[in-house]
Amino acid sequence: MRTVISSVASHLPQKIVTNHDIAQTLDTSHEWIFSRTGIEQRRISGDDELASDLGIAVAQKLISQTSLNPKEIDAIVVSTTTADRRFPSCACRIQGAIGASNAFAFDINAACAGFIYGLSVADSMMQSMNLKNILLIAAETLTKFVDWTDRATCVLFGDGAGAILLQRADGDGRGVISTKLYANGEAEKYNSILSHNGSQNGNRGYTTMAGRAVFKYAIEYMASSIIAILSENGMTFDDIDWLIPHQANKRILEAMCKMKDFPIEKVVITTQLHANTSSASIPLALKDMIDCGKIKPGDTLLFTALGAGLVWGSSIVRL
Ligand code: UT7
């Protein structure tokens, strides 16, 4: 028995903000942002549009494109670093809003690697708890947690949500083949290069990042987890149709492919459209590629991501 991705949905806030728009109020330019990151635009959530609102919208889209009755959902797992409140979880709010009254629900926080962590958790629950339908949602509103006067960080992020429905399938080759997860939380070193300084007393705080250091770790750690998962499964890039990485920066992906001799033509890049949407970036990219017909049922996908923690990992899934 394998856990299969049987449906994919995405939801983006309406408001599109281009690099040119940002350059009107900040000392930056489209040329700088685009040449350093590949980003052209990002979606920005409204003041009252919270992570769980994006999560509810994407869950409703996913349900409407399947024949699933919300009452058949066994579990809702939400990956978010930008939950509306410390508690209750976004997952519980989504469960109530969509009428998934038989589902248990909880959030996980693994920063930009949250989709891969969530996939691993959901896959394990499917196997060990004998579940049938799990909704995995990644919903992020990082633009609410950046300092909009800090040009080194605020231009990098966008908001959005992606969701997948996980079900069970027997012996047809589809499903989650393997996942590898890693963390390195040596606080002084890693929390000083990428962290959020919000506190519990209502101060929303903002994101800080030592870009060059994160750039270096992103290449090194994502590449080593790709190499490890391929080798542990007796696979090479010839067995992979698409690499769908976390969309933090197009240059990271190009540099990784060049340094490690990975086939860049197999790498999905949607950074230009959504910017860095943290854990939502992989399901958003997956949905875009399915919609444009590039990714098809039967394709073998390799997901990889790195985020604050540091946390990182990779997963191989046959659609
Ligand atoms: O999702 C979690 C994982 N995150 C990542 O993987 C992000 C990894 N890091 C990066 O993507 C890149 O390091 C950045 C895009 C964040 C920055 O690119 P960089 O080439 O590493 O630039 P830098 O930070 O070294 O800054 C170079 C220059 C600096 O000016 P000086 O000191 O050389 O005069 C910055 O002040 O660019 C300046 N700069 C900007 N200029 C115009 C920084 N931000 C901007 C800006 N517009 N928005």
Short mmCIF file of C-alpha atoms and ligand atoms in Angstrom, two decimals:
data_model
loop_
_atom_site.label_atom_id
_atom_site.label_comp_id
_atom_site.label_asym_id
_atom_site.label_seq_id
_atom_site.Cartn_x
_atom_site.Cartn_y
_atom_site.Cartn_z
CA MET A 1 0.00 0.00 0.00
CA ARG A 2 1.29 3.45 -0.92
CA THR A 3 0.12 6.98 -0.14
CA VAL A 4 -0.81 8.69 -3.42
CA ILE A 5 -1.34 12.31 -4.36
CA SER A 6 -4.79 12.11 -5.93
CA SER A 7 -5.56 15.82 -6.33
CA VAL A 8 -3.68 19.14 -6.17
CA ALA A 9 -5.10 22.65 -5.67
CA SER A 10 -3.68 26.15 -5.23
CA HIS A 11 -4.97 29.48 -4.05
CA LEU A 12 -3.34 32.89 -4.30
CA PRO A 13 -4.37 36.26 -2.86
CA GLN A 14 -5.76 38.61 -5.52
CA LYS A 15 -3.23 41.40 -5.13
CA ILE A 16 -0.21 41.18 -7.45
CA VAL A 17 2.78 43.34 -6.54
CA THR A 18 5.53 43.58 -9.16
CA ASN A 19 9.15 44.48 -8.58
CA HIS A 20 8.41 47.79 -10.31
CA ASP A 21 5.65 48.47 -7.75
CA ILE A 22 8.04 47.84 -4.84
CA ALA A 23 10.73 50.02 -6.43
CA GLN A 24 8.38 53.00 -6.20
CA THR A 25 8.63 53.10 -2.42
CA LEU A 26 11.91 51.30 -1.66
CA ASP A 27 15.53 51.82 -2.73
CA THR A 28 15.57 48.84 -5.08
CA SER A 29 14.89 48.03 -8.73
CA HIS A 30 13.29 45.36 -10.89
CA GLU A 31 16.73 44.69 -12.39
CA TRP A 32 18.32 43.99 -8.99
CA ILE A 33 15.52 41.74 -7.74
CA PHE A 34 15.12 39.84 -11.01
CA SER A 35 18.82 39.34 -11.68
CA ARG A 36 19.57 38.19 -8.09
CA THR A 37 16.51 35.99 -7.56
CA GLY A 38 14.45 35.42 -10.72
CA ILE A 39 11.43 36.99 -8.98
CA GLU A 40 9.18 39.24 -11.09
CA GLN A 41 6.09 39.49 -8.90
CA ARG A 42 4.47 38.14 -5.77
CA ARG A 43 0.94 37.91 -4.32
CA ILE A 44 0.23 39.81 -1.14
CA SER A 45 -2.60 38.89 1.22
CA GLY A 46 -5.00 41.56 2.48
CA ASP A 47 -4.81 42.81 6.07
CA ASP A 48 -7.69 40.54 7.08
CA GLU A 49 -6.60 37.62 4.92
CA LEU A 50 -4.78 35.23 7.22
CA ALA A 51 -3.00 31.93 6.61
CA SER A 52 -6.09 29.95 7.58
CA ASP A 53 -8.21 31.99 5.13
CA LEU A 54 -5.86 30.95 2.32
CA GLY A 55 -6.01 27.40 3.70
CA ILE A 56 -9.83 27.37 3.73
CA ALA A 57 -9.95 28.68 0.15
CA VAL A 58 -7.49 26.09 -1.14
CA ALA A 59 -9.23 23.27 0.74
CA GLN A 60 -12.59 24.28 -0.75
CA LYS A 61 -11.06 24.33 -4.25
CA LEU A 62 -9.57 20.90 -3.74
CA ILE A 63 -12.86 19.44 -2.46
CA SER A 64 -14.82 20.97 -5.34
CA GLN A 65 -12.52 19.37 -7.91
CA THR A 66 -12.92 15.89 -6.38
CA SER A 67 -15.95 13.81 -5.44
CA LEU A 68 -14.82 13.85 -1.83
CA ASN A 69 -17.36 14.53 0.92
CA PRO A 70 -15.57 16.63 3.60
CA LYS A 71 -16.88 14.19 6.21
CA GLU A 72 -14.69 11.49 4.61
CA ILE A 73 -11.50 13.39 5.44
CA ASP A 74 -9.65 11.59 8.24
CA ALA A 75 -6.96 14.17 8.97
CA ILE A 76 -5.94 17.72 8.08
CA VAL A 77 -2.26 18.61 8.36
CA VAL A 78 -1.33 22.25 7.78
CA SER A 79 2.21 23.40 7.20
CA THR A 80 2.61 27.05 8.14
CA THR A 81 5.19 29.37 9.66
CA THR A 82 2.70 32.21 9.70
CA ALA A 83 -0.25 30.82 11.67
CA ASP A 84 -3.00 33.35 12.48
CA ARG A 85 -2.60 32.76 16.19
CA ARG A 86 -0.34 30.81 18.51
CA PHE A 87 -3.35 28.56 19.14
CA PRO A 88 -5.77 27.14 18.10
CA SER A 89 -4.13 25.82 14.95
CA CYS A 90 -4.94 26.89 11.39
CA ALA A 91 -5.79 23.24 10.76
CA CYS A 92 -8.62 23.32 13.32
CA ARG A 93 -10.07 26.51 11.85
CA ILE A 94 -9.95 24.97 8.37
CA GLN A 95 -11.53 21.72 9.65
CA GLY A 96 -14.47 23.66 11.05
CA ALA A 97 -14.88 25.90 8.02
CA ILE A 98 -15.01 23.09 5.48
CA GLY A 99 -17.18 20.76 7.56
CA ALA A 100 -14.57 18.01 7.89
CA SER A 101 -16.15 16.98 11.16
CA ASN A 102 -14.56 13.52 11.26
CA ALA A 103 -10.99 14.77 10.74
CA PHE A 104 -8.37 15.33 13.39
CA ALA A 105 -6.31 18.40 12.64
CA PHE A 106 -2.98 20.00 13.55
CA ASP A 107 -0.31 22.39 12.26
CA ILE A 108 3.35 21.69 11.72
CA ASN A 109 6.14 24.25 11.47
CA ALA A 110 9.17 23.24 9.44
CA ALA A 111 9.60 26.62 7.74
CA CYS A 112 10.23 26.38 3.99
CA ALA A 113 10.68 22.60 4.22
CA GLY A 114 7.21 22.20 5.76
CA PHE A 115 5.57 20.63 2.72
CA ILE A 116 8.12 17.80 2.67
CA TYR A 117 7.92 17.34 6.44
CA GLY A 118 4.10 17.36 6.20
CA LEU A 119 4.14 14.82 3.39
CA SER A 120 6.30 12.52 5.48
CA VAL A 121 4.06 12.88 8.55
CA ALA A 122 0.90 12.33 6.49
CA ASP A 123 2.40 9.30 4.73
CA SER A 124 3.40 7.77 8.09
CA MET A 125 -0.09 8.37 9.52
CA MET A 126 -1.70 6.85 6.44
CA GLN A 127 0.32 3.68 6.97
CA SER A 128 0.28 3.42 10.76
CA MET A 129 -3.27 4.60 11.46
CA ASN A 130 -4.93 2.99 8.47
CA LEU A 131 -6.41 6.29 7.21
CA LYS A 132 -8.02 6.81 3.80
CA ASN A 133 -8.09 10.56 3.08
CA ILE A 134 -5.62 13.13 4.37
CA LEU A 135 -5.65 16.78 3.39
CA LEU A 136 -2.15 18.28 3.43
CA ILE A 137 -2.21 22.06 3.13
CA ALA A 138 0.67 24.55 3.04
CA ALA A 139 -0.61 28.07 3.74
CA GLU A 140 1.74 31.01 4.18
CA THR A 141 1.50 34.78 4.60
CA LEU A 142 5.15 35.71 5.03
CA THR A 143 4.61 39.22 3.67
CA LYS A 144 2.96 40.01 7.02
CA PHE A 145 6.15 38.99 8.84
CA VAL A 146 8.78 41.03 6.99
CA ASP A 147 10.11 44.48 7.62
CA TRP A 148 8.88 46.42 4.58
CA THR A 149 11.74 48.91 4.99
CA ASP A 150 14.41 46.17 4.76
CA ARG A 151 15.10 45.78 1.05
CA ALA A 152 17.34 42.76 1.65
CA THR A 153 14.37 40.62 2.80
CA CYS A 154 10.99 42.16 1.97
CA VAL A 155 11.38 41.83 -1.82
CA LEU A 156 11.90 38.08 -1.54
CA PHE A 157 8.59 36.82 -0.18
CA GLY A 158 5.03 36.23 -1.34
CA ASP A 159 1.83 34.69 0.00
CA GLY A 160 -0.14 31.67 -1.16
CA ALA A 161 -1.45 28.22 -0.38
CA GLY A 162 -1.26 24.79 -1.96
CA ALA A 163 -3.06 21.59 -1.00
CA ILE A 164 -2.92 17.93 -1.88
CA LEU A 165 -5.34 15.12 -1.19
CA LEU A 166 -3.54 11.97 -0.09
CA GLN A 167 -5.27 8.62 -0.52
CA ARG A 168 -4.27 4.94 -0.59
CA ALA A 169 -3.41 2.84 -3.61
CA ASP A 170 -2.27 -0.73 -3.88
CA GLY A 171 0.52 -1.91 -6.09
CA ASP A 172 0.09 0.33 -9.14
CA GLY A 173 3.50 1.98 -8.69
CA ARG A 174 2.09 5.39 -7.76
CA GLY A 175 2.66 7.13 -4.46
CA VAL A 176 5.25 8.33 -1.99
CA ILE A 177 8.35 6.23 -2.66
CA SER A 178 10.71 7.72 -0.10
CA THR A 179 11.33 10.76 2.10
CA LYS A 180 14.44 11.99 3.90
CA LEU A 181 14.30 14.73 6.53
CA TYR A 182 17.11 16.61 8.26
CA ALA A 183 17.54 19.37 10.84
CA ASN A 184 20.45 21.29 12.30
CA GLY A 185 19.41 23.62 15.08
CA GLU A 186 22.73 24.81 16.47
CA ALA A 187 21.05 28.02 17.55
CA GLU A 188 23.92 30.48 17.46
CA LYS A 189 25.00 29.52 14.00
CA TYR A 190 21.79 28.77 12.17
CA ASN A 191 19.28 31.00 13.95
CA SER A 192 21.49 33.96 13.29
CA ILE A 193 21.47 33.35 9.56
CA LEU A 194 17.72 32.85 9.13
CA SER A 195 15.07 33.49 11.77
CA HIS A 196 11.99 35.41 12.81
CA ASN A 197 12.04 37.60 15.89
CA GLY A 198 8.32 37.79 16.69
CA SER A 199 7.49 37.36 20.35
CA GLN A 200 4.56 35.93 22.26
CA ASN A 201 3.25 39.27 23.50
CA GLY A 202 1.60 40.43 20.34
CA ASN A 203 4.71 41.74 18.62
CA ARG A 204 4.50 40.32 15.14
CA GLY A 205 8.25 40.70 14.50
CA TYR A 206 10.00 40.25 11.21
CA THR A 207 12.22 37.91 9.24
CA THR A 208 15.99 38.31 9.20
CA MET A 209 18.31 36.50 6.83
CA ALA A 210 22.02 36.43 6.05
CA GLY A 211 21.32 35.83 2.38
CA ARG A 212 24.75 34.66 1.24
CA ALA A 213 25.10 32.11 4.02
CA VAL A 214 21.62 30.72 3.39
CA PHE A 215 22.37 30.60 -0.34
CA LYS A 216 25.41 28.43 0.33
CA TYR A 217 23.64 26.09 2.77
CA ALA A 218 20.63 25.78 0.44
CA ILE A 219 22.84 24.45 -2.36
CA GLU A 220 24.91 22.17 -0.15
CA TYR A 221 22.08 20.67 1.93
CA MET A 222 19.44 20.32 -0.79
CA ALA A 223 21.99 18.76 -3.14
CA SER A 224 23.25 16.28 -0.53
CA SER A 225 19.69 15.22 0.35
CA ILE A 226 18.90 14.71 -3.36
CA ILE A 227 22.01 12.60 -3.84
CA ALA A 228 21.23 10.58 -0.68
CA ILE A 229 17.59 9.85 -1.53
CA LEU A 230 18.40 8.85 -5.11
CA SER A 231 21.19 6.55 -4.02
CA GLU A 232 19.17 4.96 -1.17
CA ASN A 233 16.44 4.09 -3.66
CA GLY A 234 18.87 2.82 -6.30
CA MET A 235 17.83 5.65 -8.61
CA THR A 236 19.54 8.33 -10.69
CA PHE A 237 18.22 11.50 -12.31
CA ASP A 238 17.32 9.30 -15.31
CA ASP A 239 14.51 7.88 -13.14
CA ILE A 240 13.17 11.35 -12.27
CA ASP A 241 10.90 13.31 -14.61
CA TRP A 242 10.84 16.57 -12.62
CA LEU A 243 12.72 18.08 -9.69
CA ILE A 244 10.35 20.46 -7.89
CA PRO A 245 12.44 22.47 -5.41
CA HIS A 246 11.44 25.12 -2.92
CA GLN A 247 11.24 28.35 -4.92
CA ALA A 248 13.43 30.71 -2.88
CA ASN A 249 15.75 31.86 -5.63
CA LYS A 250 16.23 30.79 -9.24
CA ARG A 251 19.97 31.39 -8.93
CA ILE A 252 20.24 28.84 -6.11
CA LEU A 253 18.71 26.21 -8.39
CA GLU A 254 20.90 27.10 -11.35
CA ALA A 255 24.03 27.12 -9.20
CA MET A 256 23.13 23.78 -7.59
CA CYS A 257 22.57 22.14 -10.99
CA LYS A 258 25.84 23.53 -12.31
CA MET A 259 27.89 22.49 -9.28
CA LYS A 260 26.38 19.02 -8.93
CA ASP A 261 25.78 18.27 -12.59
CA PHE A 262 22.01 17.94 -12.09
CA PRO A 263 19.89 18.31 -15.28
CA ILE A 264 18.55 21.89 -15.16
CA GLU A 265 15.98 21.04 -17.87
CA LYS A 266 14.22 18.81 -15.33
CA VAL A 267 13.98 21.56 -12.70
CA VAL A 268 10.64 23.31 -12.22
CA ILE A 269 11.14 27.05 -11.72
CA THR A 270 8.16 29.28 -10.86
CA THR A 271 10.04 31.78 -8.70
CA GLN A 272 9.18 34.55 -11.16
CA LEU A 273 5.43 34.23 -10.44
CA HIS A 274 5.11 33.70 -6.71
CA ALA A 275 8.46 34.67 -5.11
CA ASN A 276 9.34 32.77 -1.94
CA THR A 277 6.07 31.47 -0.45
CA SER A 278 7.87 29.29 2.11
CA SER A 279 6.28 25.84 2.42
CA ALA A 280 3.55 26.68 -0.11
CA SER A 281 6.05 27.03 -2.95
CA ILE A 282 6.31 23.33 -3.87
CA PRO A 283 2.55 22.60 -4.12
CA LEU A 284 2.05 25.92 -5.95
CA ALA A 285 4.71 24.93 -8.50
CA LEU A 286 3.27 21.42 -8.78
CA LYS A 287 -0.21 22.78 -9.51
CA ASP A 288 1.09 25.23 -12.14
CA MET A 289 2.94 22.43 -13.91
CA ILE A 290 -0.08 20.11 -13.88
CA ASP A 291 -2.30 22.90 -15.22
CA CYS A 292 0.04 23.64 -18.13
CA GLY A 293 0.25 19.91 -18.96
CA LYS A 294 3.97 19.50 -18.27
CA ILE A 295 3.53 17.20 -15.28
CA LYS A 296 1.33 14.21 -16.01
CA PRO A 297 0.00 11.17 -14.14
CA GLY A 298 2.76 8.56 -13.92
CA ASP A 299 5.58 11.14 -13.70
CA THR A 300 8.19 10.59 -11.00
CA LEU A 301 8.80 13.76 -8.99
CA LEU A 302 11.59 14.72 -6.62
CA PHE A 303 10.73 17.43 -4.09
CA THR A 304 13.50 19.22 -2.18
CA ALA A 305 13.56 22.20 0.21
CA LEU A 306 15.60 24.02 2.84
CA GLY A 307 14.33 26.48 5.42
CA ALA A 308 14.93 28.18 8.75
CA GLY A 309 16.15 25.88 11.47
CA LEU A 310 17.96 24.85 9.47
CA VAL A 311 15.60 22.14 8.22
CA TRP A 312 15.73 20.42 4.89
CA GLY A 313 14.82 17.25 3.05
CA SER A 314 13.73 15.53 -0.13
CA SER A 315 10.95 13.24 -1.22
CA ILE A 316 10.35 11.04 -4.27
CA VAL A 317 6.74 10.58 -5.38
CA ARG A 318 5.23 8.92 -8.45
CA LEU A 319 2.05 10.75 -9.48
O1 UT7 B 1 13.39 30.29 1.93
C1 UT7 B 1 14.44 30.10 2.84
C2 UT7 B 1 15.71 30.01 2.12
N1 UT7 B 1 16.12 31.30 1.62
C3 UT7 B 1 16.99 31.35 0.63
O2 UT7 B 1 17.36 30.32 0.13
C4 UT7 B 1 17.55 32.69 0.18
C5 UT7 B 1 19.03 32.58 -0.02
N2 UT7 B 1 19.74 33.82 -0.36
C6 UT7 B 1 19.47 34.52 -1.48
O3 UT7 B 1 18.57 34.18 -2.23
C7 UT7 B 1 20.36 35.71 -1.83
O4 UT7 B 1 21.47 35.73 -0.96
C8 UT7 B 1 19.63 37.08 -1.77
C9 UT7 B 1 18.69 37.19 -2.94
C10 UT7 B 1 18.85 37.18 -0.46
C11 UT7 B 1 20.61 38.25 -1.84
O5 UT7 B 1 21.43 38.15 -3.01
P1 UT7 B 1 23.01 38.38 -2.90
O6 UT7 B 1 23.53 38.29 -4.26
O7 UT7 B 1 23.49 37.35 -1.91
O8 UT7 B 1 23.13 39.85 -2.38
P2 UT7 B 1 23.74 40.44 -1.01
O9 UT7 B 1 22.80 40.16 0.14
O10 UT7 B 1 25.13 39.96 -0.85
O11 UT7 B 1 23.75 41.98 -1.30
C12 UT7 B 1 24.52 42.54 -2.38
C13 UT7 B 1 24.26 44.02 -2.45
C14 UT7 B 1 24.44 44.74 -1.13
O12 UT7 B 1 25.00 46.01 -1.40
P3 UT7 B 1 26.58 46.26 -1.16
O13 UT7 B 1 26.78 46.01 0.29
O14 UT7 B 1 27.29 45.26 -2.04
O15 UT7 B 1 26.76 47.68 -1.59
C15 UT7 B 1 23.02 44.96 -0.65
O16 UT7 B 1 22.88 46.10 0.17
O17 UT7 B 1 22.91 44.27 -2.87
C16 UT7 B 1 22.30 45.17 -1.94
N3 UT7 B 1 20.88 44.83 -1.87
C17 UT7 B 1 19.95 45.35 -2.68
N4 UT7 B 1 20.03 46.26 -3.66
C18 UT7 B 1 18.90 46.57 -4.30
C19 UT7 B 1 20.28 43.94 -1.02
N5 UT7 B 1 18.97 43.89 -1.29
C20 UT7 B 1 18.73 44.75 -2.30
C21 UT7 B 1 17.58 45.15 -3.01
N6 UT7 B 1 17.71 46.05 -4.01
N7 UT7 B 1 16.37 44.61 -2.75
#
